[in-house]
């Protein structure tokens, strides 16, 4: 069911770092060529991409939970349909990202097991709770907005399957982002209670969203090689700045206050922010965010409770195959 | 203070549309409860997909009911501001998801009916119903195919999946009879060519259901006792909980626009 055949694929290029091939590879990257699954690639390139694409896939799948929390309580049928469709899109993103990761030689099953065991990471943003309907608007507006900032450059990523997956993901994400902003507009034009709900959601999500771009450039672990390989085209801080510059005027339009008194425009027109509490980020990454345990527990429960269903499907497929073989032999 | 329930002028045609809308909304809501928790990601996609189809059907039917009724109600008022006693859906669709086998059996029983029902309704003399039927028929054909395949896989899969699926059939069987019931108001609509007589679909429904159940090495219960009441607002205890969740924001913030 989860393409187990891939588990045994043992790339013959692993560990063998052929200097000539490596420089040829880098020349292709420098010439903006796309690397495809059957092309030679350095083991570290494969490893980096497998980690990044699968983390991205896990994030889509775990990301279904905080928003799924409001599907049954969406306040109108139109909102309910839009939210259900959105969460379904995220599952679809997860599926084609796992497929993209599989082209690098690790099966979806193995990748998912890494997530369920807590070994593999997913975006820390999904370890925060969705307390009110305004959180659904805020996630669309800010979390999807930040994701787009991160992902648009990935549409030009050097690895073909990932770049192509990102083109489709980005189209859907920007639709989600507009939907989220529209929820915020409606709340901010609504009753005083609704407006307060919107402000409170912004207060809770603002800092975690800024953390989505990752640690500041001077401490980021992966950026140098990722940049050389054209997996990453902008630094964490550059993307974060771009996001803040786009978002502050939107908050003003909504009549909401950015929960950072240090938010002000500098002489270049960029919006500056107060220092980010990176201790909070580290704690959430270490498993101590408000929902880390709940999120993993929910994914494990779905996986465990689905085991008999997957086993039944396999057993049936086996029976069917042997019946067909028996028939053919008659 | 919670917003009061709306009043509905349940003329035969309004009631007829509301009953089908409620079926679609409640079943769609149940399917949406799975989102993020299904046994495989492919099933998260499929269940959400079917939930969206049903939600779409519900919205069209509510909108039509509101238009026929003509007293300012709309899809959201029907969905969010009627209490459990005002809901008119089949008891079958409000039954809790339970395990995946139960959800699939519920879906299978309903889709096997809905597929025949919408196909027949395409010939309705009411243009709106005929149009809704034409769209819904395509959707329910997929719902039937998807659930039939799962019934066969689960029934003929492992001993555990067989047992779970048989249990679900045994428990849900008594809720299938209500799909074929007709009251006086509906009889009038049938005579006028607006509605179709569901009793005429029963033998074909039974044939489809029996065929799949046999293929799945499962069995239908011998009992022919059937529960009824959903169509007149006498529901199981489950619906109230579903509605308290579905309606929570509208009830907590009366009159707000979302």
Coordinates of C-alpha atoms in Angstrom, one line a residue:
Chain A
X1 CA 0.0 0.0 0.0
X2 CA 2.8 2.4 0.8
X3 CA 5.2 1.4 -2.0
X4 CA 7.3 -0.8 0.2
X5 CA 9.4 -1.8 -2.7
X6 CA 11.2 1.5 -2.3
X7 CA 12.4 0.5 1.1
X8 CA 14.9 -1.8 -0.4
X9 CA 16.2 0.7 -3.0
X10 CA 19.8 1.3 -2.0
X11 CA 21.1 4.0 -4.3
X12 CA 24.4 2.9 -5.7
X13 CA 25.7 6.5 -5.6
X14 CA 25.3 6.8 -1.8
X15 CA 28.5 7.5 0.0
X16 CA 30.5 7.5 -3.3
X17 CA 31.4 11.1 -3.8
X18 CA 32.8 11.2 -7.2
X19 CA 34.6 14.5 -7.5
X20 CA 34.2 14.9 -11.2
X21 CA 30.5 14.1 -11.0
X22 CA 30.1 16.4 -8.1
X23 CA 31.5 19.3 -10.1
X24 CA 29.5 18.4 -13.1
X25 CA 26.4 18.4 -10.9
X26 CA 27.2 21.8 -9.5
X27 CA 27.8 23.1 -13.0
X28 CA 24.3 22.0 -13.9
X29 CA 22.8 23.7 -10.9
X30 CA 24.8 26.9 -11.7
X31 CA 23.3 26.7 -15.2
X32 CA 19.8 26.6 -13.7
X33 CA 19.2 23.1 -15.0
X34 CA 16.6 21.0 -13.1
X35 CA 17.9 17.8 -11.4
X36 CA 15.6 14.8 -12.0
X37 CA 15.1 11.6 -10.0
X38 CA 17.3 9.4 -12.2
X39 CA 20.1 12.0 -12.4
X40 CA 23.3 11.5 -10.3
X41 CA 23.3 13.7 -7.2
X42 CA 25.5 14.0 -4.2
X43 CA 24.3 11.9 -1.2
X44 CA 24.1 15.1 0.9
X45 CA 21.8 16.8 -1.7
X46 CA 19.5 13.7 -1.6
X47 CA 19.5 13.7 2.2
X48 CA 18.8 17.4 2.5
X49 CA 16.0 17.3 0.0
X50 CA 14.4 14.2 1.5
X51 CA 14.5 15.8 4.9
X52 CA 13.0 19.1 3.6
X53 CA 10.3 17.7 1.4
X54 CA 9.2 15.1 3.9
X55 CA 9.1 17.8 6.7
X56 CA 7.0 19.8 4.4
X57 CA 4.7 16.9 3.7
X58 CA 4.4 16.2 7.5
X59 CA 3.5 19.8 8.0
X60 CA 0.7 19.6 5.5
X61 CA -0.7 16.5 7.2
X62 CA -0.3 17.7 10.8
X63 CA -1.6 21.1 9.6
X64 CA -4.9 19.5 8.9
X65 CA -5.5 19.1 12.6
X66 CA -5.7 22.7 13.9
X67 CA -8.0 23.7 11.1
X68 CA -9.9 20.5 11.1
X69 CA -10.8 21.4 14.7
X70 CA -13.3 24.0 13.3
X71 CA -14.8 22.1 10.3
X72 CA -17.7 20.9 12.4
X73 CA -18.2 24.3 14.0
X74 CA -17.8 26.6 10.9
X75 CA -20.4 29.4 11.3
X76 CA -22.0 29.2 7.9
X77 CA -22.4 26.5 5.2
X78 CA -20.3 28.5 2.8
X79 CA -17.5 28.7 5.4
X80 CA -17.9 25.1 6.2
X81 CA -17.5 24.0 2.6
X82 CA -14.5 26.3 2.1
X83 CA -12.8 25.1 5.2
X84 CA -13.4 21.4 4.4
X85 CA -12.1 22.0 0.9
X86 CA -9.1 23.8 2.3
X87 CA -8.1 21.0 4.7
X88 CA -8.7 18.5 1.9
X89 CA -6.3 20.5 -0.3
X90 CA -3.7 20.3 2.5
X91 CA -4.0 16.5 2.5
X92 CA -3.5 16.6 -1.3
X93 CA -0.4 18.7 -0.8
X94 CA 0.9 16.2 1.7
X95 CA 0.3 13.3 -0.7
X96 CA 2.1 14.9 -3.6
X97 CA 5.0 16.0 -1.5
X98 CA 5.4 12.5 -0.2
X99 CA 5.4 11.4 -3.8
X100 CA 8.1 13.9 -4.6
X101 CA 10.1 12.7 -1.6
X102 CA 9.7 9.1 -2.7
X103 CA 11.5 9.9 -6.0
X104 CA 14.6 10.4 -3.8
X105 CA 14.4 6.8 -2.7
X106 CA 12.6 6.7 0.7
X107 CA 9.1 5.3 0.9
X108 CA 6.2 7.3 2.2
X109 CA 5.7 4.6 4.9
X110 CA 9.2 5.1 6.2
X111 CA 8.8 8.9 6.1
X112 CA 5.5 8.8 7.9
X113 CA 6.9 6.4 10.6
X114 CA 9.6 9.0 11.2
X115 CA 6.9 11.6 11.9
X116 CA 4.8 9.3 14.1
X117 CA 7.8 8.3 16.2
X118 CA 8.5 12.0 16.8
X119 CA 11.9 11.8 15.1
X120 CA 11.0 13.8 12.0
X121 CA 10.0 17.4 12.4
X122 CA 7.0 19.4 11.0
X123 CA 6.4 23.1 11.1
X124 CA 6.3 24.3 14.7
X125 CA 3.3 26.6 13.9
X126 CA 0.9 23.7 14.0
X127 CA 1.7 23.1 17.7
X128 CA -0.4 26.1 18.6
X129 CA -4.1 25.7 19.3
X130 CA -7.1 27.1 17.3
X131 CA -9.3 28.5 20.1
X132 CA -11.8 30.6 18.1
X133 CA -13.2 31.0 14.6
X134 CA -10.8 34.0 14.2
X135 CA -7.9 31.6 14.4
X136 CA -9.1 30.0 11.1
X137 CA -9.1 33.4 9.5
X138 CA -5.7 34.2 11.0
X139 CA -4.2 30.9 9.9
X140 CA -5.3 31.5 6.3
X141 CA -4.1 35.1 6.3
X142 CA -0.8 34.8 8.2
X143 CA 0.3 31.1 8.2
X144 CA -0.6 30.5 4.6
X145 CA 0.8 34.0 3.8
X146 CA 4.1 33.0 5.4
X147 CA 4.0 29.6 3.7
X148 CA 3.6 31.3 0.3
X149 CA 6.6 33.6 1.0
X150 CA 8.6 30.5 1.7
X151 CA 7.3 28.4 -1.1
X152 CA 7.2 30.7 -4.1
X153 CA 11.0 30.7 -4.4
X154 CA 10.8 26.8 -4.1
X155 CA 8.9 26.8 -7.4
X156 CA 12.4 27.4 -8.9
X157 CA 14.1 24.9 -6.7
X158 CA 16.8 22.9 -8.5
X159 CA 15.1 19.5 -7.8
X160 CA 12.4 19.1 -10.5
X161 CA 9.7 17.0 -8.7
X162 CA 9.8 19.4 -5.7
X163 CA 9.7 22.5 -7.9
X164 CA 6.7 21.2 -9.9
X165 CA 4.8 20.2 -6.7
X166 CA 5.4 23.7 -5.3
X167 CA 3.9 25.3 -8.4
X168 CA 0.6 23.6 -7.7
X169 CA 0.8 24.0 -3.9
X170 CA 1.4 27.8 -4.3
X171 CA -1.6 28.3 -6.5
X172 CA -3.9 26.6 -3.9
X173 CA -2.1 28.4 -1.0
X174 CA -2.7 31.8 -2.4
X175 CA -6.4 31.0 -2.7
X176 CA -6.4 29.9 0.9
X177 CA -4.6 33.1 1.9
X178 CA -7.3 35.2 0.3
X179 CA -10.0 33.2 1.9
X180 CA -8.4 33.7 5.3
X181 CA -8.0 37.4 4.8
X182 CA -11.7 37.6 3.8
X183 CA -12.7 35.9 7.0
X184 CA -10.7 38.5 8.9
X185 CA -12.3 41.4 6.9
X186 CA -15.8 40.0 7.8
X187 CA -14.9 39.7 11.5
X188 CA -13.3 43.2 11.6
X189 CA -16.4 44.7 10.0
X190 CA -18.7 42.7 12.3
X191 CA -19.7 43.2 16.0
X192 CA -17.3 44.4 18.7
X193 CA -17.1 40.8 19.9
X194 CA -16.0 39.6 16.5
X195 CA -13.4 42.4 16.1
X196 CA -12.0 41.5 19.6
X197 CA -11.9 37.9 18.5
X198 CA -9.9 38.9 15.4
X199 CA -7.4 41.0 17.5
X200 CA -6.9 38.3 20.0
X201 CA -6.1 35.8 17.3
X202 CA -3.6 38.1 15.8
X203 CA -2.1 38.6 19.2
X204 CA -1.6 34.9 19.7
X205 CA -0.4 34.0 16.2
X206 CA 1.9 37.0 15.3
X207 CA 5.1 35.8 17.0
X208 CA 4.8 32.1 16.1
X209 CA 4.2 33.1 12.5
X210 CA 7.4 35.2 12.4
X211 CA 9.2 32.1 13.8
X212 CA 8.0 30.1 10.8
X213 CA 10.8 31.5 8.7
X214 CA 13.3 29.8 11.0
X215 CA 16.2 31.0 13.1
X216 CA 18.0 34.3 12.2
X217 CA 20.6 34.0 9.4
X218 CA 23.6 34.1 11.7
X219 CA 22.6 30.8 13.4
X220 CA 20.8 28.9 10.6
X221 CA 22.3 25.5 10.0
X222 CA 21.4 24.5 6.5
X223 CA 21.4 27.7 4.5
X224 CA 24.9 27.7 3.0
X225 CA 24.8 24.4 1.2
X226 CA 21.0 24.8 0.4
X227 CA 21.8 28.1 -1.3
X228 CA 24.7 26.6 -3.2
X229 CA 22.4 23.9 -4.5
X230 CA 19.6 26.4 -5.3
X231 CA 17.2 24.7 -2.9
X232 CA 17.0 27.9 -1.0
X233 CA 17.1 31.2 -2.8
X234 CA 16.5 33.7 0.0
X235 CA 17.7 33.7 3.6
X236 CA 15.3 33.3 6.6
X237 CA 15.6 36.9 7.5
X238 CA 15.0 38.2 4.0
X239 CA 11.8 36.2 3.7
X240 CA 10.7 37.2 7.2
X241 CA 11.2 40.9 6.3
X242 CA 9.3 40.5 3.1
X243 CA 6.4 38.9 5.0
X244 CA 6.3 41.7 7.6
X245 CA 6.4 44.4 5.0
X246 CA 3.5 42.8 3.2
X247 CA 1.5 42.1 6.3
X248 CA 1.7 45.3 8.4
X249 CA -0.3 47.3 5.9
X250 CA -2.9 44.5 5.7
X251 CA -3.3 44.7 9.5
X252 CA -3.8 48.4 9.2
X253 CA -6.4 47.9 6.6
X254 CA -8.2 45.5 8.9
X255 CA -7.9 48.0 11.8
X256 CA -5.9 45.5 13.8
X257 CA -2.8 46.2 15.9
X258 CA 0.4 44.2 15.4
X259 CA 1.1 43.0 19.0
X260 CA 4.6 44.4 18.9
X261 CA 5.1 48.1 20.1
X262 CA 8.4 48.0 18.3
X263 CA 6.8 47.7 14.9
X264 CA 7.9 50.8 12.9
X265 CA 9.0 51.7 9.5
X266 CA 12.7 52.4 9.0
X267 CA 14.3 54.8 6.5
X268 CA 14.2 52.1 3.7
X269 CA 10.5 51.6 4.1
X270 CA 11.0 48.2 5.8
X271 CA 9.0 47.4 8.9
X272 CA 11.2 46.6 11.8
X273 CA 10.2 44.4 14.7
X274 CA 11.3 43.8 18.3
X275 CA 13.6 40.8 19.0
X276 CA 11.9 37.4 18.6
X277 CA 11.8 35.1 21.6
X278 CA 13.8 32.2 20.1
X279 CA 13.6 30.4 23.4
X280 CA 9.9 29.8 22.8
X281 CA 10.8 28.5 19.3
X282 CA 13.3 26.1 20.7
X283 CA 10.9 24.9 23.3
X284 CA 8.2 24.2 20.7
X285 CA 10.8 22.4 18.5
X286 CA 11.8 20.3 21.5
X287 CA 8.3 19.1 21.9
X288 CA 7.1 21.5 24.5
X289 CA 4.7 23.6 22.5
X290 CA 1.0 23.8 23.7
X291 CA -0.2 21.1 21.3
X292 CA 2.9 19.0 20.3
X293 CA 1.6 16.0 22.3
X294 CA -2.0 16.4 21.1
X295 CA -1.0 16.6 17.5
X296 CA 1.2 13.5 17.6
X297 CA -1.4 11.7 19.6
X298 CA -4.1 12.5 17.0
X299 CA -1.9 11.3 14.1
X300 CA -0.9 8.1 15.9
X301 CA -4.5 7.4 16.9
X302 CA -5.6 7.8 13.2
X303 CA -2.7 5.6 12.1
X304 CA -3.3 2.9 14.8
X305 CA -7.0 2.8 14.5
X306 CA -6.7 2.6 10.7
X307 CA -4.3 -0.4 10.9
X308 CA -7.1 -3.0 10.6
X309 CA -8.5 -1.2 7.6
X310 CA -5.2 -1.1 5.8
X311 CA -4.6 -4.8 6.7
X312 CA -8.0 -5.7 5.3
X313 CA -7.3 -3.9 2.1
X314 CA -4.0 -5.8 1.7
X315 CA -5.5 -9.1 2.6
X316 CA -8.3 -8.6 0.1
X317 CA -5.9 -7.6 -2.6
X318 CA -3.8 -10.7 -1.9
X319 CA -6.9 -12.9 -2.1
X320 CA -8.0 -11.4 -5.3
X321 CA -4.7 -11.8 -6.9
X322 CA -4.5 -15.5 -5.9
X323 CA -8.0 -16.1 -7.2
X324 CA -7.1 -14.5 -10.5
X325 CA -4.0 -16.6 -10.7
X326 CA -6.1 -19.7 -9.9
X327 CA -8.6 -18.8 -12.6
X328 CA -5.9 -18.2 -15.2
X329 CA -4.4 -21.6 -14.4
X330 CA -7.8 -23.3 -15.0
Chain B
X1 CA -29.3 34.7 25.1
X2 CA -29.4 32.2 22.3
X3 CA -31.1 33.1 19.1
X4 CA -34.6 31.7 18.9
X5 CA -35.4 28.9 16.4
X6 CA -36.8 30.0 13.1
X7 CA -40.3 29.2 12.2
X8 CA -40.8 27.2 9.0
X9 CA -43.9 27.0 6.9
X10 CA -43.7 23.3 6.1
X11 CA -45.9 23.1 3.0
X12 CA -45.5 19.7 1.3
X13 CA -42.9 21.1 -1.2
X14 CA -40.9 23.0 1.4
X15 CA -40.9 20.0 3.7
X16 CA -39.9 17.7 0.8
X17 CA -36.8 19.8 0.0
X18 CA -35.9 20.3 3.6
X19 CA -36.0 16.5 4.3
X20 CA -33.5 15.8 1.5
X21 CA -31.4 18.9 2.4
X22 CA -31.2 17.7 6.0
X23 CA -30.1 14.2 4.8
X24 CA -27.3 15.7 2.8
X25 CA -26.2 18.1 5.5
X26 CA -26.1 15.7 8.4
X27 CA -24.4 12.9 6.4
X28 CA -21.9 15.5 5.0
X29 CA -21.3 16.7 8.5
X30 CA -20.6 13.2 9.7
X31 CA -18.1 12.6 6.9
X32 CA -16.4 15.9 7.6
X33 CA -15.8 14.7 11.2
X34 CA -13.3 12.2 9.7
X35 CA -11.1 14.9 8.2
X36 CA -7.6 14.5 9.4
X37 CA -8.4 11.2 11.2
X38 CA -9.0 8.7 8.4
X39 CA -7.3 5.3 8.2
X40 CA -5.2 6.5 5.2
X41 CA -4.6 9.8 3.6
X42 CA -6.4 8.7 0.4
X43 CA -9.5 8.2 2.6
X44 CA -9.1 11.6 4.2
X45 CA -9.3 12.9 0.6
X46 CA -12.2 10.7 -0.4
X47 CA -14.3 11.3 2.7
X48 CA -13.8 15.1 2.5
X49 CA -14.7 14.9 -1.2
X50 CA -18.0 13.1 -0.5
X51 CA -18.7 15.4 2.4
X52 CA -18.3 18.4 0.1
X53 CA -20.6 16.9 -2.5
X54 CA -23.3 16.4 0.2
X55 CA -22.8 19.8 1.6
X56 CA -23.3 21.2 -1.9
X57 CA -26.5 19.3 -2.4
X58 CA -27.7 20.5 1.0
X59 CA -27.1 24.1 0.1
X60 CA -28.9 23.9 -3.2
X61 CA -31.9 22.1 -1.6
X62 CA -32.1 24.6 1.3
X63 CA -31.9 27.5 -1.1
X64 CA -34.7 26.1 -3.1
X65 CA -36.8 25.4 0.1
X66 CA -36.2 29.0 1.1
X67 CA -37.3 30.3 -2.3
X68 CA -40.5 28.1 -2.3
X69 CA -41.3 29.1 1.3
X70 CA -40.7 32.8 0.6
X71 CA -40.5 34.1 4.2
X72 CA -36.9 35.2 4.4
X73 CA -35.3 32.0 5.6
X74 CA -32.1 30.9 3.9
X75 CA -29.6 28.0 3.8
X76 CA -27.9 29.2 7.0
X77 CA -31.1 29.8 8.9
X78 CA -32.3 26.4 8.1
X79 CA -29.0 24.8 9.1
X80 CA -28.2 26.8 12.1
X81 CA -31.4 28.0 13.6
X82 CA -33.6 24.9 13.8
X83 CA -33.6 22.7 16.8
X84 CA -33.4 18.9 16.8
X85 CA -37.2 18.6 16.7
X86 CA -37.3 20.7 13.5
X87 CA -34.7 18.6 11.6
X88 CA -36.2 16.2 9.1
X89 CA -33.4 13.9 8.1
X90 CA -33.3 10.1 8.1
X91 CA -32.2 8.4 11.3
X92 CA -29.6 6.5 9.3
X93 CA -27.5 9.6 8.4
X94 CA -27.3 10.9 11.9
X95 CA -25.9 7.7 13.3
X96 CA -22.4 8.3 14.7
X97 CA -19.3 7.4 12.5
X98 CA -18.1 4.6 14.8
X99 CA -15.3 2.8 13.1
X100 CA -14.5 3.0 9.4
X101 CA -16.6 -0.1 8.7
X102 CA -19.7 1.6 10.3
X103 CA -19.1 4.8 8.3
X104 CA -18.8 2.8 5.1
X105 CA -21.9 0.7 5.8
X106 CA -23.9 3.8 6.5
X107 CA -22.6 5.4 3.4
X108 CA -23.3 2.3 1.3
X109 CA -26.9 1.9 2.4
X110 CA -27.6 5.6 1.8
X111 CA -25.6 5.9 -1.5
X112 CA -27.2 2.8 -2.9
X113 CA -30.6 4.6 -2.4
X114 CA -29.4 8.1 -3.3
X115 CA -28.0 6.8 -6.6
X116 CA -31.4 5.4 -7.7
X117 CA -33.3 8.3 -6.2
X118 CA -31.4 11.1 -7.9
X119 CA -31.4 9.3 -11.2
X120 CA -35.2 8.9 -11.0
X121 CA -35.6 12.6 -9.9
X122 CA -34.0 13.8 -13.0
X123 CA -37.4 13.2 -14.6
X124 CA -39.1 15.5 -12.0
X125 CA -41.6 18.0 -13.4
X126 CA -40.0 20.5 -11.1
X127 CA -37.1 22.0 -13.0
X128 CA -35.1 22.9 -9.9
X129 CA -35.3 19.4 -8.6
X130 CA -34.5 17.9 -12.0
X131 CA -31.3 20.1 -12.1
X132 CA -30.2 19.3 -8.6
X133 CA -30.8 15.6 -9.4
X134 CA -28.7 15.7 -12.5
X135 CA -25.7 17.0 -10.5
X136 CA -26.3 14.8 -7.4
X137 CA -26.7 11.6 -9.5
X138 CA -23.1 11.9 -10.7
X139 CA -21.9 12.4 -7.2
X140 CA -23.9 9.6 -5.6
X141 CA -22.8 7.2 -8.3
X142 CA -19.2 7.8 -7.1
X143 CA -20.3 7.5 -3.4
X144 CA -21.9 4.2 -4.2
X145 CA -18.8 2.9 -6.1
X146 CA -16.4 4.0 -3.3
X147 CA -18.5 2.5 -0.5
X148 CA -19.3 -0.7 -2.4
X149 CA -15.6 -1.3 -3.0
X150 CA -14.8 -0.8 0.7
X151 CA -17.7 -3.1 1.8
X152 CA -16.2 -5.9 -0.4
X153 CA -12.6 -5.2 0.8
X154 CA -13.6 -5.1 4.5
X155 CA -16.1 -8.0 4.3
X156 CA -13.7 -10.3 2.4
X157 CA -10.5 -8.9 4.0
X158 CA -9.4 -10.1 7.5
X159 CA -11.5 -11.8 10.2
X160 CA -11.4 -8.6 12.1
X161 CA -12.6 -6.4 9.3
X162 CA -15.3 -9.0 8.5
X163 CA -16.6 -9.0 12.0
X164 CA -16.6 -5.2 12.2
X165 CA -18.5 -4.8 9.0
X166 CA -21.0 -7.4 9.8
X167 CA -21.6 -5.7 13.2
X168 CA -22.2 -2.4 11.4
X169 CA -24.7 -4.0 9.0
X170 CA -26.6 -5.6 11.8
X171 CA -26.8 -2.4 13.8
X172 CA -27.7 -0.1 10.9
X173 CA -30.1 -2.3 9.0
X174 CA -33.1 -1.1 11.0
X175 CA -32.5 2.4 9.7
X176 CA -32.9 1.6 6.1
X177 CA -36.6 1.2 5.9
X178 CA -37.2 4.9 6.4
X179 CA -35.7 5.8 3.0
X180 CA -38.7 4.2 1.3
X181 CA -41.5 5.6 3.4
X182 CA -44.0 8.2 2.0
X183 CA -46.5 10.3 3.9
X184 CA -49.7 12.0 2.6
X185 CA -47.9 15.3 1.7
X186 CA -45.3 13.4 -0.4
X187 CA -48.0 11.3 -2.0
X188 CA -49.5 14.5 -3.4
X189 CA -46.1 15.5 -4.8
X190 CA -45.6 12.1 -6.3
X191 CA -49.1 12.3 -8.0
X192 CA -48.1 15.7 -9.4
X193 CA -44.9 14.3 -10.9
X194 CA -42.7 16.5 -8.7
X195 CA -41.4 13.7 -6.5
X196 CA -40.8 10.0 -7.3
X197 CA -42.2 7.1 -5.3
X198 CA -39.3 5.7 -3.3
X199 CA -41.2 2.4 -2.8
X200 CA -40.6 1.8 -6.5
X201 CA -36.9 1.8 -5.9
X202 CA -36.8 -0.7 -3.1
X203 CA -36.4 -3.9 -5.1
X204 CA -33.5 -2.4 -7.1
X205 CA -31.9 -1.1 -3.9
X206 CA -32.2 -4.5 -2.3
X207 CA -30.7 -6.1 -5.4
X208 CA -27.7 -3.8 -5.3
X209 CA -27.2 -4.1 -1.6
X210 CA -27.6 -7.9 -1.6
X211 CA -25.2 -8.3 -4.5
X212 CA -22.4 -6.4 -2.8
X213 CA -23.0 -7.9 0.7
X214 CA -22.9 -11.4 -0.8
X215 CA -19.7 -10.6 -2.7
X216 CA -18.3 -9.3 0.6
X217 CA -19.1 -12.7 2.2
X218 CA -21.4 -10.8 4.6
X219 CA -25.1 -11.3 5.3
X220 CA -28.1 -9.0 5.7
X221 CA -30.1 -9.5 8.9
X222 CA -33.3 -11.5 8.9
X223 CA -35.2 -8.9 10.9
X224 CA -37.5 -6.6 9.0
X225 CA -38.3 -4.3 11.9
X226 CA -37.5 -0.8 10.8
X227 CA -37.1 2.4 12.9
X228 CA -38.8 5.5 11.8
X229 CA -39.2 9.1 13.0
X230 CA -36.5 11.2 11.5
X231 CA -38.9 12.6 8.9
X232 CA -41.2 14.1 11.6
X233 CA -38.4 15.2 14.0
X234 CA -38.3 12.2 16.3
X235 CA -34.6 11.6 16.2
X236 CA -32.0 9.4 18.0
X237 CA -30.1 11.0 20.8
X238 CA -27.1 11.5 18.5
X239 CA -28.5 14.4 16.5
X240 CA -28.8 16.9 19.3
X241 CA -25.0 16.6 20.0
X242 CA -24.2 17.0 16.3
X243 CA -26.4 20.1 16.2
X244 CA -24.9 21.7 19.3
X245 CA -21.5 21.5 17.7
X246 CA -22.7 22.6 14.2
X247 CA -24.7 25.5 15.6
X248 CA -22.4 26.6 18.4
X249 CA -21.2 29.9 16.9
X250 CA -24.6 31.0 15.5
X251 CA -26.2 30.3 18.9
X252 CA -23.4 32.0 20.9
X253 CA -23.3 35.2 18.9
X254 CA -26.9 35.8 17.8
X255 CA -27.3 37.8 14.6
X256 CA -23.6 38.1 13.8
X257 CA -22.4 37.8 10.1
X258 CA -19.6 35.4 9.5

